[in-house]
Short mmCIF file of C-alpha atoms and ligand atoms in Angstrom, two decimals:
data_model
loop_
_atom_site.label_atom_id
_atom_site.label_comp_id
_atom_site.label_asym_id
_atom_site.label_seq_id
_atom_site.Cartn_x
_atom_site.Cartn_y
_atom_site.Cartn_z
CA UNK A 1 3.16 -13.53 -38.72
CA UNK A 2 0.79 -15.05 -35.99
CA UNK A 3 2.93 -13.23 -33.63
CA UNK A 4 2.44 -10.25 -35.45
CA UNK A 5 -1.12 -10.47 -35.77
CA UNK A 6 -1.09 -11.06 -31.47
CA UNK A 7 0.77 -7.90 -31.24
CA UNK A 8 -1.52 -6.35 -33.10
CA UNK A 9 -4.19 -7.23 -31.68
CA UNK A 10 -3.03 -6.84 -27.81
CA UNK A 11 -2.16 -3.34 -29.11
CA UNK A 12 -5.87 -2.97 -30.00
CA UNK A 13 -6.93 -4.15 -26.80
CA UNK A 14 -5.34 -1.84 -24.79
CA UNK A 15 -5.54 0.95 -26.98
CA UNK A 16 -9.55 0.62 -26.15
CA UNK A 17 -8.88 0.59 -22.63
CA UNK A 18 -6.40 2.81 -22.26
CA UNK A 19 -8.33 5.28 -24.58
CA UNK A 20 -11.47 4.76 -22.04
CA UNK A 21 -9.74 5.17 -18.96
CA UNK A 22 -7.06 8.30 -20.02
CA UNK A 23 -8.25 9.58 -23.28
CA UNK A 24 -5.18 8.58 -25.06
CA UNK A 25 -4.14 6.46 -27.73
CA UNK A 26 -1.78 3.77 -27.24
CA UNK A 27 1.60 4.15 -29.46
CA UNK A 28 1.92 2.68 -32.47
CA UNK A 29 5.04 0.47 -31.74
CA UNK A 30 5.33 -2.44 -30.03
CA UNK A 31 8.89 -3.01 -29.61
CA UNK A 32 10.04 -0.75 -26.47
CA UNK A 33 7.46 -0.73 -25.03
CA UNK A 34 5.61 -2.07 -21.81
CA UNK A 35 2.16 -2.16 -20.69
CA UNK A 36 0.89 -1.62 -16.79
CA UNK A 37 -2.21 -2.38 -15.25
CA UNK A 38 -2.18 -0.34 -12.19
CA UNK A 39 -4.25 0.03 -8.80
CA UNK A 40 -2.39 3.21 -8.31
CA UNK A 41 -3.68 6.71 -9.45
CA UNK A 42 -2.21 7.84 -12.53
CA UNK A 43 -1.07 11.23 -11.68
CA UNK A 44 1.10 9.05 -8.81
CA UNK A 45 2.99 7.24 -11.28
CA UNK A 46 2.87 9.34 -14.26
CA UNK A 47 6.31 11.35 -13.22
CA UNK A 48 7.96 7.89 -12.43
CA UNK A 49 6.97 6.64 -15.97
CA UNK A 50 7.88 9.49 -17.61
CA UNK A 51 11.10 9.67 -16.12
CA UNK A 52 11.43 5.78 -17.10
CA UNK A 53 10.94 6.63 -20.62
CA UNK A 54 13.16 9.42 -20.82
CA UNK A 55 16.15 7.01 -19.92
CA UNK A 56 15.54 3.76 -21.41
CA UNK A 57 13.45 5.06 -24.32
CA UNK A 58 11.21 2.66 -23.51
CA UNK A 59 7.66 3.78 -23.65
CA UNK A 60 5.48 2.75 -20.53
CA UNK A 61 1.70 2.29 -21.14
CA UNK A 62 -0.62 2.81 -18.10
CA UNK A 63 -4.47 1.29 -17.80
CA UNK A 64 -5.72 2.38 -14.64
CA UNK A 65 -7.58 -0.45 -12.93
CA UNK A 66 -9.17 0.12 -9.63
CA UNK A 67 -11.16 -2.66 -9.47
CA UNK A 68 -11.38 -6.41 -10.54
CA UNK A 69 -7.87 -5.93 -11.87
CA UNK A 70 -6.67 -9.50 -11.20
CA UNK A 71 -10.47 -10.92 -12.68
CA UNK A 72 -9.39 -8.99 -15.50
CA UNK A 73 -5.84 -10.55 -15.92
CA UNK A 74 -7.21 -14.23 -15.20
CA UNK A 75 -10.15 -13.43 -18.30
CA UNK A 76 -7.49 -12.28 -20.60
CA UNK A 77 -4.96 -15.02 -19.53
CA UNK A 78 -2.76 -15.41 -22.69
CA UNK A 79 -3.71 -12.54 -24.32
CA UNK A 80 -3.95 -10.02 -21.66
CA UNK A 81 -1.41 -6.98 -23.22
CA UNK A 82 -0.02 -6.29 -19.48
CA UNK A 83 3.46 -6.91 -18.29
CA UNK A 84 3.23 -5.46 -14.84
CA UNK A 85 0.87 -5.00 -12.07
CA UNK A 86 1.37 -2.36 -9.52
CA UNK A 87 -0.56 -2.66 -6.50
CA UNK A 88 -0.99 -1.14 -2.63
CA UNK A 89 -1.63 -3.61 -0.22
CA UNK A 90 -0.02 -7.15 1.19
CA UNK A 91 -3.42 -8.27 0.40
CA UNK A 92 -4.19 -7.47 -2.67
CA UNK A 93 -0.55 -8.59 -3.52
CA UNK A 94 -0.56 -11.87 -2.05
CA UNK A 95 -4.46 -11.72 -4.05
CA UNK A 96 -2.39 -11.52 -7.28
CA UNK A 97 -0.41 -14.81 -6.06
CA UNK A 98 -3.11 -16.61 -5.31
CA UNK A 99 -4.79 -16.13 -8.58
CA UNK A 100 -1.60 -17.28 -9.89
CA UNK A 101 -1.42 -14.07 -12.13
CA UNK A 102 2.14 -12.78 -11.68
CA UNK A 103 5.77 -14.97 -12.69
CA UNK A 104 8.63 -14.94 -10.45
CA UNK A 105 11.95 -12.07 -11.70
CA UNK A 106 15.08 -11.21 -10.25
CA UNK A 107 17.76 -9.46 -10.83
CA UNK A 108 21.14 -7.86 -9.00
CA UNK A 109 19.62 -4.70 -8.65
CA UNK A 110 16.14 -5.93 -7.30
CA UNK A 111 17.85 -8.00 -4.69
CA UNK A 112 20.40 -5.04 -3.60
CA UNK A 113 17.52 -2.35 -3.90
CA UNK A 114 14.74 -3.87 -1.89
CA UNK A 115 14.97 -5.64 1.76
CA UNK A 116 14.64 -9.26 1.89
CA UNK A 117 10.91 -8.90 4.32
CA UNK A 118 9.86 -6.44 1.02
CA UNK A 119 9.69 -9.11 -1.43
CA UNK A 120 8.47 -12.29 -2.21
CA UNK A 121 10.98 -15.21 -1.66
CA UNK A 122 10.43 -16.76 -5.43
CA UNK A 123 10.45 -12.88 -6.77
CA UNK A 124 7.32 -13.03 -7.56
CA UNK A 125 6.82 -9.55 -6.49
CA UNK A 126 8.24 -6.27 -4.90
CA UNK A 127 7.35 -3.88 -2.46
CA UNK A 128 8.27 -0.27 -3.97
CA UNK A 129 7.25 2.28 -0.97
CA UNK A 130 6.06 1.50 2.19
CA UNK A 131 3.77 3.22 4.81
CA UNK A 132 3.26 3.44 8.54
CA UNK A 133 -0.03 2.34 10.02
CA UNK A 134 0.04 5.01 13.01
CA UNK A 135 -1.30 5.96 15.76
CA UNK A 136 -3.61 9.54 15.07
CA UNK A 137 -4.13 11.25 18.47
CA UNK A 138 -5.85 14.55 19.23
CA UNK A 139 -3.78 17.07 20.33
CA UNK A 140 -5.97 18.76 22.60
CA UNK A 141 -7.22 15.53 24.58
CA UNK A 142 -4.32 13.08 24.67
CA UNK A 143 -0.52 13.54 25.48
CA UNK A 144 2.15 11.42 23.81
CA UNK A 145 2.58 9.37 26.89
CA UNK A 146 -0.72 8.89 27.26
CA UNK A 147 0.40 5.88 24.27
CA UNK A 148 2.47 3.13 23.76
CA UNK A 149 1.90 -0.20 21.87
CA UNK A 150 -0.92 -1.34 19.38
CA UNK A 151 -1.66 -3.67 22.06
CA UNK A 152 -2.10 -0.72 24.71
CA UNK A 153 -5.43 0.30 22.28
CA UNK A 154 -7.11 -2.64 23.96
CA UNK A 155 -6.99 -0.67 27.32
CA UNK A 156 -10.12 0.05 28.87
CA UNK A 157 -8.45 3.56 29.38
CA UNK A 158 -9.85 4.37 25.89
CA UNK A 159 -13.37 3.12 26.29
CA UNK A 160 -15.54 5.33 23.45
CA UNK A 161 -12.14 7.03 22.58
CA UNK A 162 -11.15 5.26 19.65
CA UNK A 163 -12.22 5.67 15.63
CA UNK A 164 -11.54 3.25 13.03
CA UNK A 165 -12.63 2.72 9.41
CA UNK A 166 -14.46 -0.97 8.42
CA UNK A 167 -12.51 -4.07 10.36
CA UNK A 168 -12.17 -5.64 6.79
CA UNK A 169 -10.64 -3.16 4.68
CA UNK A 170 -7.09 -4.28 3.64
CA UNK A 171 -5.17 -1.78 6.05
CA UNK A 172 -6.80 -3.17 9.13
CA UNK A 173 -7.12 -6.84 7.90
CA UNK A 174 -2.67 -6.37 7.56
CA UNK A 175 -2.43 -4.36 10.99
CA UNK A 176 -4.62 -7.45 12.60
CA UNK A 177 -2.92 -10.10 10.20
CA UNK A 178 1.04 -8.37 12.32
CA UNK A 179 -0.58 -9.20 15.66
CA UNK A 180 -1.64 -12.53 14.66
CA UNK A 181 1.94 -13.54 13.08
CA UNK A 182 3.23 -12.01 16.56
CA UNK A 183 1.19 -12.86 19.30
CA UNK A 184 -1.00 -15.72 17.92
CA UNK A 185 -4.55 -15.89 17.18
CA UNK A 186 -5.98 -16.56 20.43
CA UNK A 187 -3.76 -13.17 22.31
CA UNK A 188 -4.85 -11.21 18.74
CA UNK A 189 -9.10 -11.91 19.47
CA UNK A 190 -8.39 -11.03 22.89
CA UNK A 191 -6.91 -7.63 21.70
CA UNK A 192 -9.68 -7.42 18.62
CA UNK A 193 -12.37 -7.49 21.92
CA UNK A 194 -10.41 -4.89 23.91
CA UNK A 195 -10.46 -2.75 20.62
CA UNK A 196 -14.47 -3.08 19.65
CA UNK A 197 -15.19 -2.28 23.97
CA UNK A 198 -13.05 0.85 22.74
CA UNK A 199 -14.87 2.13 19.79
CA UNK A 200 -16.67 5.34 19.67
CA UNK A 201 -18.71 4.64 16.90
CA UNK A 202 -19.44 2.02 14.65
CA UNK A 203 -16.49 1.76 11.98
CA UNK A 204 -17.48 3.72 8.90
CA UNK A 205 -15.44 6.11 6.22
CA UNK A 206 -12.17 5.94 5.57
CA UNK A 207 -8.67 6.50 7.33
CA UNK A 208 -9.16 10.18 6.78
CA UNK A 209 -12.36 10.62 7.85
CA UNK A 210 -11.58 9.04 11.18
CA UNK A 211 -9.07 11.92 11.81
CA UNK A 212 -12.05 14.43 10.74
CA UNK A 213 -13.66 12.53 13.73
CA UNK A 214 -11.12 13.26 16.20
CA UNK A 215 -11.18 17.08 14.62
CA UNK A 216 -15.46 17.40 15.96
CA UNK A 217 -14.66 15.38 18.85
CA UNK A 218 -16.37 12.64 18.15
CA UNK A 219 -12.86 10.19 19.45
CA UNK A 220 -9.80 11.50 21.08
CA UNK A 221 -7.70 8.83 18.70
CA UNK A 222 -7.75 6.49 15.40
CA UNK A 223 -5.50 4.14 13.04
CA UNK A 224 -4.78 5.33 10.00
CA UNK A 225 -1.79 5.09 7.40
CA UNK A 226 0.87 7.87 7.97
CA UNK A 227 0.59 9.46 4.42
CA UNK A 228 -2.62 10.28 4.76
CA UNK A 229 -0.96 13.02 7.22
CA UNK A 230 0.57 14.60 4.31
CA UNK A 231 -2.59 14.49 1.95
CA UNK A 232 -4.51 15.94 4.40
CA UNK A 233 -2.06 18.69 4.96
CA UNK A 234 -1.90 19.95 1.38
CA UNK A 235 -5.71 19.43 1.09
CA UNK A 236 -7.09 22.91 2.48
CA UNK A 237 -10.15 21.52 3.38
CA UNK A 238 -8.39 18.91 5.69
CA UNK A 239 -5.91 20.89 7.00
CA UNK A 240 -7.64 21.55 10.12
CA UNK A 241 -8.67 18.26 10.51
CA UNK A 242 -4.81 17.58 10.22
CA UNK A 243 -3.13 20.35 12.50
CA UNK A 244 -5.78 18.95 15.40
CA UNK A 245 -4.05 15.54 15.55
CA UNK A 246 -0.58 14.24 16.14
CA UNK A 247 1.29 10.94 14.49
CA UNK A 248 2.53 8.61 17.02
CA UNK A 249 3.98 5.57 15.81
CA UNK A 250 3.57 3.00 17.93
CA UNK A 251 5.55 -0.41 19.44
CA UNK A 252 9.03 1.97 19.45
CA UNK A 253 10.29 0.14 22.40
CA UNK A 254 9.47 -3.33 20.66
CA UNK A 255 9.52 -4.95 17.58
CA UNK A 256 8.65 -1.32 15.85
CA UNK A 257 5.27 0.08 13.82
CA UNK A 258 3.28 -1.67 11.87
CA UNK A 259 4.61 -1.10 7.98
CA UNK A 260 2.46 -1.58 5.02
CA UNK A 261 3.39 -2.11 1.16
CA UNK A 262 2.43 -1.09 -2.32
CA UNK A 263 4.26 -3.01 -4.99
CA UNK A 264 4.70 -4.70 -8.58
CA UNK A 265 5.29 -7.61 -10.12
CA UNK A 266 5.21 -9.29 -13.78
CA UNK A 267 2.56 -10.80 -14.69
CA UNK A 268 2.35 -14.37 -16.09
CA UNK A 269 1.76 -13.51 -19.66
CA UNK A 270 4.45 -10.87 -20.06
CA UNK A 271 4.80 -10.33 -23.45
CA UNK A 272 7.45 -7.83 -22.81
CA UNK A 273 8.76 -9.24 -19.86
CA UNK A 274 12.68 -8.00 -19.95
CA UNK A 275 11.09 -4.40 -20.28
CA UNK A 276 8.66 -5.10 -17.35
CA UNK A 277 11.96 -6.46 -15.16
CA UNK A 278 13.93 -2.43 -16.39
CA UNK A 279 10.72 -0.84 -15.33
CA UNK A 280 11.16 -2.81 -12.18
CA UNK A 281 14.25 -2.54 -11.69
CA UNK A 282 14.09 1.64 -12.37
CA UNK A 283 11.46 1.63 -9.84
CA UNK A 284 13.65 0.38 -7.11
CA UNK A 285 16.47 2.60 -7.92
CA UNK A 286 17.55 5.91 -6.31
CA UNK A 287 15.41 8.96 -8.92
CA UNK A 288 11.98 6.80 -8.83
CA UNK A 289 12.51 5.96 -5.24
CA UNK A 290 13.09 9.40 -4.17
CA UNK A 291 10.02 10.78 -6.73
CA UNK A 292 7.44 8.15 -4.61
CA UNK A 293 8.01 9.26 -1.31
CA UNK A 294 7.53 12.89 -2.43
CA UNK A 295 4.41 11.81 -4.32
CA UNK A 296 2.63 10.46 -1.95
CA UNK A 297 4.23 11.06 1.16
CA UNK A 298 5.13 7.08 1.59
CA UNK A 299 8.82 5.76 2.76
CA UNK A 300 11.22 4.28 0.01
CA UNK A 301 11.63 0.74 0.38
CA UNK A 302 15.65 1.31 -0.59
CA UNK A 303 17.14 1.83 2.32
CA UNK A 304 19.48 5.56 2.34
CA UNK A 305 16.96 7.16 -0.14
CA UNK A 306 16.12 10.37 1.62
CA UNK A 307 12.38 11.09 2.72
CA UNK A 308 10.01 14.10 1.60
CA UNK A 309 10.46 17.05 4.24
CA UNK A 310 7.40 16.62 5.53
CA UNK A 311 7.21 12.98 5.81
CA UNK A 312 10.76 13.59 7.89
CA UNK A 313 8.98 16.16 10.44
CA UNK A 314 6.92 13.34 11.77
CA UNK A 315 10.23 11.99 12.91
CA UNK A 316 12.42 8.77 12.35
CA UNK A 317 10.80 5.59 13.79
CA UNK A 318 11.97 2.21 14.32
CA UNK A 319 9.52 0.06 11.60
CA UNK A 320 8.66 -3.37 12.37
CA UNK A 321 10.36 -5.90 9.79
CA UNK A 322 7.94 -9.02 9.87
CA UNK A 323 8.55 -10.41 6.63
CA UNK A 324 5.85 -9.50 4.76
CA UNK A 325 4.84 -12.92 3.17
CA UNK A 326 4.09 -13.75 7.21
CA UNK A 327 2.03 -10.85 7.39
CA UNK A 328 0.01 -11.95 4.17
CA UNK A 329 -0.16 -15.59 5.60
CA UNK A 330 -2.50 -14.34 8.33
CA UNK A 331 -4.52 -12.28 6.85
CA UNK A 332 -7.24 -15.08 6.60
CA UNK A 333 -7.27 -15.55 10.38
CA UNK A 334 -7.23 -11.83 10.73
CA UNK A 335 -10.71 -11.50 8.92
CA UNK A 336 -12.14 -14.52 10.78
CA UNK A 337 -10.63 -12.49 14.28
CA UNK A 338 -12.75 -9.82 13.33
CA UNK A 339 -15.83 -11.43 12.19
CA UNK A 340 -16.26 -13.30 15.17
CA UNK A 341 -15.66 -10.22 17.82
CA UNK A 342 -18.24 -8.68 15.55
CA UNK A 343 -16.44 -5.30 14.38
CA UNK A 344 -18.38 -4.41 11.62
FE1 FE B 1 -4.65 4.52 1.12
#
């Protein structure tokens, strides 16, 4: 009965948020179902739930969470109603860990699906797409050979040439975080100087809007994640800013480009957690796989899934395989790095 009553009530609870943030009700029955607090749009992961649902019968609740999602699962703690967090970002994964939100799955299918350096050792979560951080170049004023490594962007060749969005947003704090778990900290503030010498302008908007720079010619190149290419393309108002740049990926004769993550994982509480493992575990697998990278224009993390067509015209690239836990490790040197070369 007290169970009941629980049900009930964590039923209630996300029936009022869901109901704020979609405008739906939640479903009347508990059983079969399974509840998601996501950092991810909606409309991203709607087809991929839908899909879900249509297999397993297995209804898949949604609460779209931008911010202060893992404050909100730490408030709730026993009686939060999710069973799954999805997330982009080592950081804001290895946040979720830290706040000792999420419980450690596995399964077969998890372990055959996804990489070994795209998951947490304990299974404590999963990466489900990945994405480039590349190189965006103007195609009038740089050649392809005119680039090479990350570590090349330090050159005083570029000096004033380079664009990049806020030094402690989660993309760069990652890209930083690779050099440190590869070079050290002391070779990665050396390259964090070369960078800021570099800069056109002081960092400001986001990955997009540093390719808009490159468009007015306010830098010849920037950093930015490699789906943004597609969103930009199939955004009319970007599409210029798009067709005046080129994607290089960078490191090719090395240890490969700079990958980043989005991912899941079960939270703590689970109330439903063998449905929150299927979703999982369908999320990995070949339809959802193949339904992400067309999404958003982001590479599946199971290896043989094919990419979108245009994600494939920027060409095949040898990715860099750090295990991702390494990458997540440094991220806290990373931010000191760049607070104390003073990139805003
Ligand atoms: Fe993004």
């Amino acid at each position: 009965m007290v169970g009941r009553q629980l049900a009930k009530r964590m039923r209630m609870a996300l029936a009022a948020i869901v109901g704020l943030s979609l405008g739906v009700a939640a479903p009347a029955v508990a059983d079969g179902e399974v509840n998601i607090y996501s950092y991810r749009q909606p409309f991203l992961i709607k087809p991929m739930l839908n899909a879900f649902t249509q297999q397993t019968g297995i209804k898949a609740n949604v609460v779209f969470a931008p911010k202060g999602m893992i404050e909100r699962l730490k408030r709730e703690g026993r009686n939060s109603p999710a069973d799954m967090i999805l997330t982009v970002d080592i950081g804001r994964i290895n946040d979720a860990v830290e706040a000792d939100v999420l419980q450690p799955v596995k399964s077969k299918k998890l372990l055959a699906n996804i990489p070994s350096h795209d998951r947490d050792p304990s299974g404590l979560w999963y990466a489900l797409t990945r994405r480039a951080r590349v190189v965006y170049a103007s195609r009038e004023r740089v050649k392809p050979g005119d680039l090479s490594t990350y570590e090349a962007l330090a050159d005083p060749k570029w000096k004033g040439r380079i664009c990049i969005r806020s030094s402690q947003h989660v993309y760069n704090v990652a890209l930083l975080a690779s050099l440190v778990a590869h070079h050290g900290e002391a070779r990665a503030e050396e390259w964090a100087k070369g960078l800021k010498a570099n800069l056109a302008r002081k960092p400001q908007g986001n990955d997009r809007a540093q390719v808009k720079a490159i468009f007015a010619g306010e830098c010849d190149i920037s950093l930015g994640n490699s789906y943004y290419m597609g969103n930009m393309l199939t955004n009319e108002k970007q599409i210029a800013w798009a067709e005046s740049v080129f994607v290089f990926f960078p490191n090719q004769q090395g240890r490969g480009a700079h990958m980043n993550i989005s991912g899941a994982g079960v939270t703590k509480h689970a109330g439903r957690k063998e449905n929150a493992l299927k979703l999982l575990e369908f999320l990995s697998d070949d339809l959802a796989q193949k339904m992400y990278a067309e999404q958003n224009f982001e590479y599946p993390v199971k290896p043989g899934v094919p990419w979108s067509g245009l994600v494939e015209s920027w060409g095949r690239f040898k990715a860099d395989t750090i295990d991702m836990t390494k990458v997540a490790r440094n991220r806290a040197a990373a931010i000191r790095i760049f607070d104390r070369v003073g990139i805003p």
